[in-house]
Amino acid sequence: MSSSQGKLKPSSSELDLDRPNIEDYLPSGASIHEPHGKLHLRDLLDISPILTEAAGAIVDDSFTRCFKSNPPEPWNWNVYLFPLWCFGVVFRYMILFPLRALVLTIGWIIFLSCFIPVHFLLKGNDALRKKLERVLVELICSFFVASWTGVVKYHGPRPSMRPKQVFVANHTSMIDFIILEQMTAFAVIMQKHPGWVGLLQSTILESVGCIWFNRSEAKDREIVARKLRDHSQGADNNPLLIFPEGTCVNNQYSVMFKKGAFELGCTVCPVAIKYNKIFVDAFWNSRKQSFTMHLLQLMTSWAVVCDVWYLEPQNLRPGETPIEFAERVRDIISVRAGLKKVPWDGYLKYSRPSPKHRERKQQSFAESVLRRLEEK
Amino acid sequence: MGNSSSMLTQYDIEEVQEHSQRLFSQHEIVSLYERFCQLDRNAKGFISADELLSVPEFAMNLLSQRLLKMVDGLNFKDFVAFLSGFSAKASVQQKIKLIFKVYDSDGNGKVSFNDILEVLRDLSGSFISDSQREQVLTQLLKEAGYSKDTYLTLDDFIKILGSSGLRMEVEVPVD
């Protein structure tokens, strides 16, 4: 996930097909000002609308806002509050953190001492092995959640194992997955990570069913789409959890949903996750922190408080395209979790917008000039 | 200037204000500094082209390459000075001066026929042919009383654009 150091490259055209026309959503100075009348030199030279748009983007833009961490507000200190805060820091780092690390270690010991035997000894008896592994994964996730003193309130009916059903949720951090997994053992689709996380992914998560993708591979999308379809059709596969935003967003905004989860011919069950910022900002800013640092930050804060809503399952309506379906579900989740919607593709974090947008603008400018030239 | 820390002193703010002709309030300068630090990811003290292009709204703009040349490598003081033309308090003259600078890419104080053609090429791309662009520009220049070989100065620009009620303002979000 440290692709922030690499140079951005132009996005492949395949990524375009995922989203509706951005121009429909963006306030565009150049298109609002309806030029008419005979063309004069001043009209040709007046580039002020375009410059205004560019300067507006330099000064503030809705895309960067989605990935802004919100550090906790510093307290107003005085004689009484400063020692209290210091005490809080000492308590969190010296008492809470070791306790939590201990809990996590115990959890791992229990988990591994059960998982390894089950995994190897029950090789023949698949159904039982899968069932036990599911329970164990839910267990270790609960230990993780306890290690940040996670206070999670679940609303709505618990997900059940049914074929032709996928779950989609908004994405703030990798801990989203852990929080949902402690309640139900989902199968998940993830970017393969380096380091210890990758190791965990290839060993433990394989047991609940995982699909890997690689953002930088253009052809990868078709392979992944096929794997998704195969998985969702299988009756004894764990229900699939997908984060259609494709990247971590800061829990105040939602970026466009990729349509992959919405064209599988399955029921889509939306899940909304909202973290309470008072205790900690759970957004994992992968450009700024590694996952290990992020976890340590969580383990040294007071608590991770969040709400999870399991919302009403949705189906593709007749005459609705997968993109419209994705937008509709994004709407449902954003309303429930109090997120503002922005018309951007999350992958723009890693690649540049396609030249198609510029070409459209150039075409509109060219047409307007040629048209007005004819007018008298 | 605090390029590694994110704290601006009062002295810094006033210095930046002076440098940008007092077109921004102190609150706006603080906001712009936050934005500058947000875009300058590794606290180098300037924003690189790559970092600016990671703002999709900017990357999609037709004049982004031209503006990049003007903004790339600027420190905060010059960054604010550049943006000051977009302040609501800036005069029409200051705004036209900014537009002139965008056209005058070699900075020699004169805008040639070719300079204008290049901007037009950025704006219309492959949807108008080069010869058609030349034709249109020559015609419009003639109608306004200039020839193809005239070099337009800032005063010419003020004359041409000054009367059209130019609007070029950007609001700096202040918390």
mmCIF file of C-alpha atoms in Angstrom, chain A residues 4 6-8 22-23 26-27 38-65 68 287-288 344 348-349 352-354 357-363 365-367 369-370 373 376, chain B residues 32 35 38-39 41 50 52-64 67 79 82-83 86 99 102-103 116 119-128 132 136-137 140-141 143-144 146 152 157 160-161 164 166-173:
data_model
loop_
_atom_site.group_PDB
_atom_site.id
_atom_site.type_symbol
_atom_site.label_atom_id
_atom_site.label_comp_id
_atom_site.label_asym_id
_atom_site.label_seq_id
_atom_site.Cartn_x
_atom_site.Cartn_y
_atom_site.Cartn_z
ATOM 1 C CA SER A 4 2.253 6.874 -2.571
ATOM 2 C CA GLY A 6 5.572 5.944 -6.887
ATOM 3 C CA LYS A 7 4.771 8.283 -9.729
ATOM 4 C CA LEU A 8 1.176 8.486 -10.767
ATOM 5 C CA ILE A 22 -18.208 13.347 -13.719
ATOM 6 C CA GLU A 23 -19.137 16.548 -15.526
ATOM 7 C CA LEU A 26 -19.010 18.979 -10.947
ATOM 8 C CA PRO A 27 -19.716 22.696 -10.857
ATOM 9 C CA LYS A 38 -20.711 37.138 -32.329
ATOM 10 C CA LEU A 39 -17.185 36.150 -31.452
ATOM 11 C CA HIS A 40 -14.830 39.003 -30.620
ATOM 12 C CA LEU A 41 -11.142 38.998 -29.781
ATOM 13 C CA ARG A 42 -11.903 39.499 -26.106
ATOM 14 C CA ASP A 43 -14.028 36.328 -26.023
ATOM 15 C CA LEU A 44 -11.199 34.312 -27.432
ATOM 16 C CA LEU A 45 -8.615 35.766 -25.065
ATOM 17 C CA ASP A 46 -10.773 35.617 -21.935
ATOM 18 C CA ILE A 47 -9.633 32.472 -20.158
ATOM 19 C CA SER A 48 -10.884 33.641 -16.770
ATOM 20 C CA PRO A 49 -13.503 30.866 -16.229
ATOM 21 C CA ILE A 50 -10.931 28.156 -16.825
ATOM 22 C CA LEU A 51 -8.346 29.845 -14.622
ATOM 23 C CA THR A 52 -10.963 30.290 -11.900
ATOM 24 C CA GLU A 53 -11.715 26.577 -11.961
ATOM 25 C CA ALA A 54 -8.040 25.706 -11.755
ATOM 26 C CA ALA A 55 -7.392 28.116 -8.894
ATOM 27 C CA GLY A 56 -10.482 26.808 -7.114
ATOM 28 C CA ALA A 57 -9.051 23.314 -7.337
ATOM 29 C CA ILE A 58 -5.677 24.482 -6.022
ATOM 30 C CA VAL A 59 -7.265 26.200 -3.046
ATOM 31 C CA ASP A 60 -9.705 23.455 -2.090
ATOM 32 C CA ASP A 61 -11.053 20.353 -3.727
ATOM 33 C CA SER A 62 -13.533 17.716 -2.715
ATOM 34 C CA PHE A 63 -11.260 14.798 -3.556
ATOM 35 C CA THR A 64 -8.419 15.712 -1.177
ATOM 36 C CA ARG A 65 -10.977 16.408 1.532
ATOM 37 C CA LYS A 68 -7.814 14.236 5.230
ATOM 38 C CA ARG A 287 -0.222 7.601 2.638
ATOM 39 C CA LYS A 288 0.891 8.686 6.070
ATOM 40 C CA TRP A 344 -14.741 10.838 -7.547
ATOM 41 C CA LEU A 348 -7.635 8.587 -8.475
ATOM 42 C CA LYS A 349 -5.491 8.341 -5.361
ATOM 43 C CA ARG A 352 -4.464 10.396 -12.998
ATOM 44 C CA PRO A 353 -7.874 11.154 -14.503
ATOM 45 C CA SER A 354 -8.278 9.837 -18.019
ATOM 46 C CA HIS A 357 -12.474 14.536 -19.655
ATOM 47 C CA ARG A 358 -10.108 17.069 -21.170
ATOM 48 C CA GLU A 359 -11.111 16.015 -24.639
ATOM 49 C CA ARG A 360 -14.750 16.556 -23.832
ATOM 50 C CA LYS A 361 -14.017 20.067 -22.581
ATOM 51 C CA GLN A 362 -11.867 20.832 -25.594
ATOM 52 C CA GLN A 363 -14.615 19.660 -27.878
ATOM 53 C CA PHE A 365 -14.892 24.887 -26.419
ATOM 54 C CA ALA A 366 -14.125 24.220 -30.062
ATOM 55 C CA GLU A 367 -17.785 23.849 -30.945
ATOM 56 C CA VAL A 369 -15.992 29.031 -30.981
ATOM 57 C CA LEU A 370 -16.935 27.683 -34.391
ATOM 58 C CA LEU A 373 -17.942 32.557 -35.638
ATOM 59 C CA LYS A 376 -23.386 37.954 -37.115
ATOM 60 C CA LEU B 32 -3.874 28.752 2.507
ATOM 61 C CA ARG B 35 -3.729 23.809 2.223
ATOM 62 C CA GLN B 38 -1.588 19.418 2.807
ATOM 63 C CA LEU B 39 -0.481 19.434 -0.826
ATOM 64 C CA ARG B 41 3.272 15.958 1.313
ATOM 65 C CA ASP B 50 3.178 15.566 -9.245
ATOM 66 C CA LEU B 52 -0.515 19.302 -7.732
ATOM 67 C CA LEU B 53 -1.592 16.871 -10.420
ATOM 68 C CA SER B 54 -2.851 14.497 -7.744
ATOM 69 C CA VAL B 55 -5.779 16.881 -7.335
ATOM 70 C CA PRO B 56 -8.084 15.428 -9.997
ATOM 71 C CA GLU B 57 -10.054 18.648 -10.473
ATOM 72 C CA PHE B 58 -6.801 20.426 -11.309
ATOM 73 C CA ALA B 59 -5.442 17.656 -13.517
ATOM 74 C CA MET B 60 -8.609 17.774 -15.614
ATOM 75 C CA ASN B 61 -8.281 21.505 -16.229
ATOM 76 C CA LEU B 62 -7.313 22.429 -19.782
ATOM 77 C CA LEU B 63 -4.663 24.925 -18.689
ATOM 78 C CA SER B 64 -3.161 22.752 -15.976
ATOM 79 C CA LEU B 67 -0.332 26.785 -14.616
ATOM 80 C CA PHE B 79 2.272 30.674 -3.901
ATOM 81 C CA PHE B 82 0.290 33.895 -7.394
ATOM 82 C CA LEU B 83 -3.178 33.254 -6.015
ATOM 83 C CA PHE B 86 -7.967 35.485 -7.651
ATOM 84 C CA ILE B 99 -4.166 36.319 -17.519
ATOM 85 C CA VAL B 102 -0.480 32.848 -18.519
ATOM 86 C CA TYR B 103 -0.242 33.787 -22.192
ATOM 87 C CA ILE B 116 -2.078 32.983 -28.283
ATOM 88 C CA VAL B 119 -3.156 28.647 -25.520
ATOM 89 C CA LEU B 120 -5.890 28.049 -28.084
ATOM 90 C CA ARG B 121 -4.345 24.707 -28.849
ATOM 91 C CA ASP B 122 -4.556 23.746 -25.166
ATOM 92 C CA LEU B 123 -8.200 24.791 -25.114
ATOM 93 C CA SER B 124 -9.443 23.224 -28.324
ATOM 94 C CA GLY B 125 -7.099 20.303 -28.853
ATOM 95 C CA SER B 126 -7.628 18.271 -31.963
ATOM 96 C CA PHE B 127 -11.136 19.581 -32.503
ATOM 97 C CA ILE B 128 -9.980 22.561 -34.533
ATOM 98 C CA GLN B 132 -8.360 27.012 -38.805
ATOM 99 C CA VAL B 136 -9.861 32.601 -36.736
ATOM 100 C CA LEU B 137 -7.237 34.436 -34.708
ATOM 101 C CA LEU B 140 -10.417 38.487 -34.903
ATOM 102 C CA LEU B 141 -7.156 40.400 -34.475
ATOM 103 C CA GLU B 143 -11.382 43.179 -36.504
ATOM 104 C CA ALA B 144 -9.952 44.553 -33.285
ATOM 105 C CA TYR B 146 -4.282 44.454 -34.682
ATOM 106 C CA LEU B 152 0.272 42.494 -27.543
ATOM 107 C CA PHE B 157 -4.777 43.249 -22.874
ATOM 108 C CA ILE B 160 -9.288 44.349 -24.875
ATOM 109 C CA LEU B 161 -10.469 42.631 -21.704
ATOM 110 C CA SER B 164 -16.050 42.979 -20.440
ATOM 111 C CA LEU B 166 -14.166 40.220 -15.922
ATOM 112 C CA ARG B 167 -14.994 37.832 -13.071
ATOM 113 C CA MET B 168 -12.211 35.709 -11.728
ATOM 114 C CA GLU B 169 -12.628 35.016 -8.037
ATOM 115 C CA VAL B 170 -11.879 32.125 -5.783
ATOM 116 C CA GLU B 171 -13.071 31.862 -2.224
ATOM 117 C CA VAL B 172 -10.582 30.643 0.328
ATOM 118 C CA PRO B 173 -12.435 28.425 2.812
#
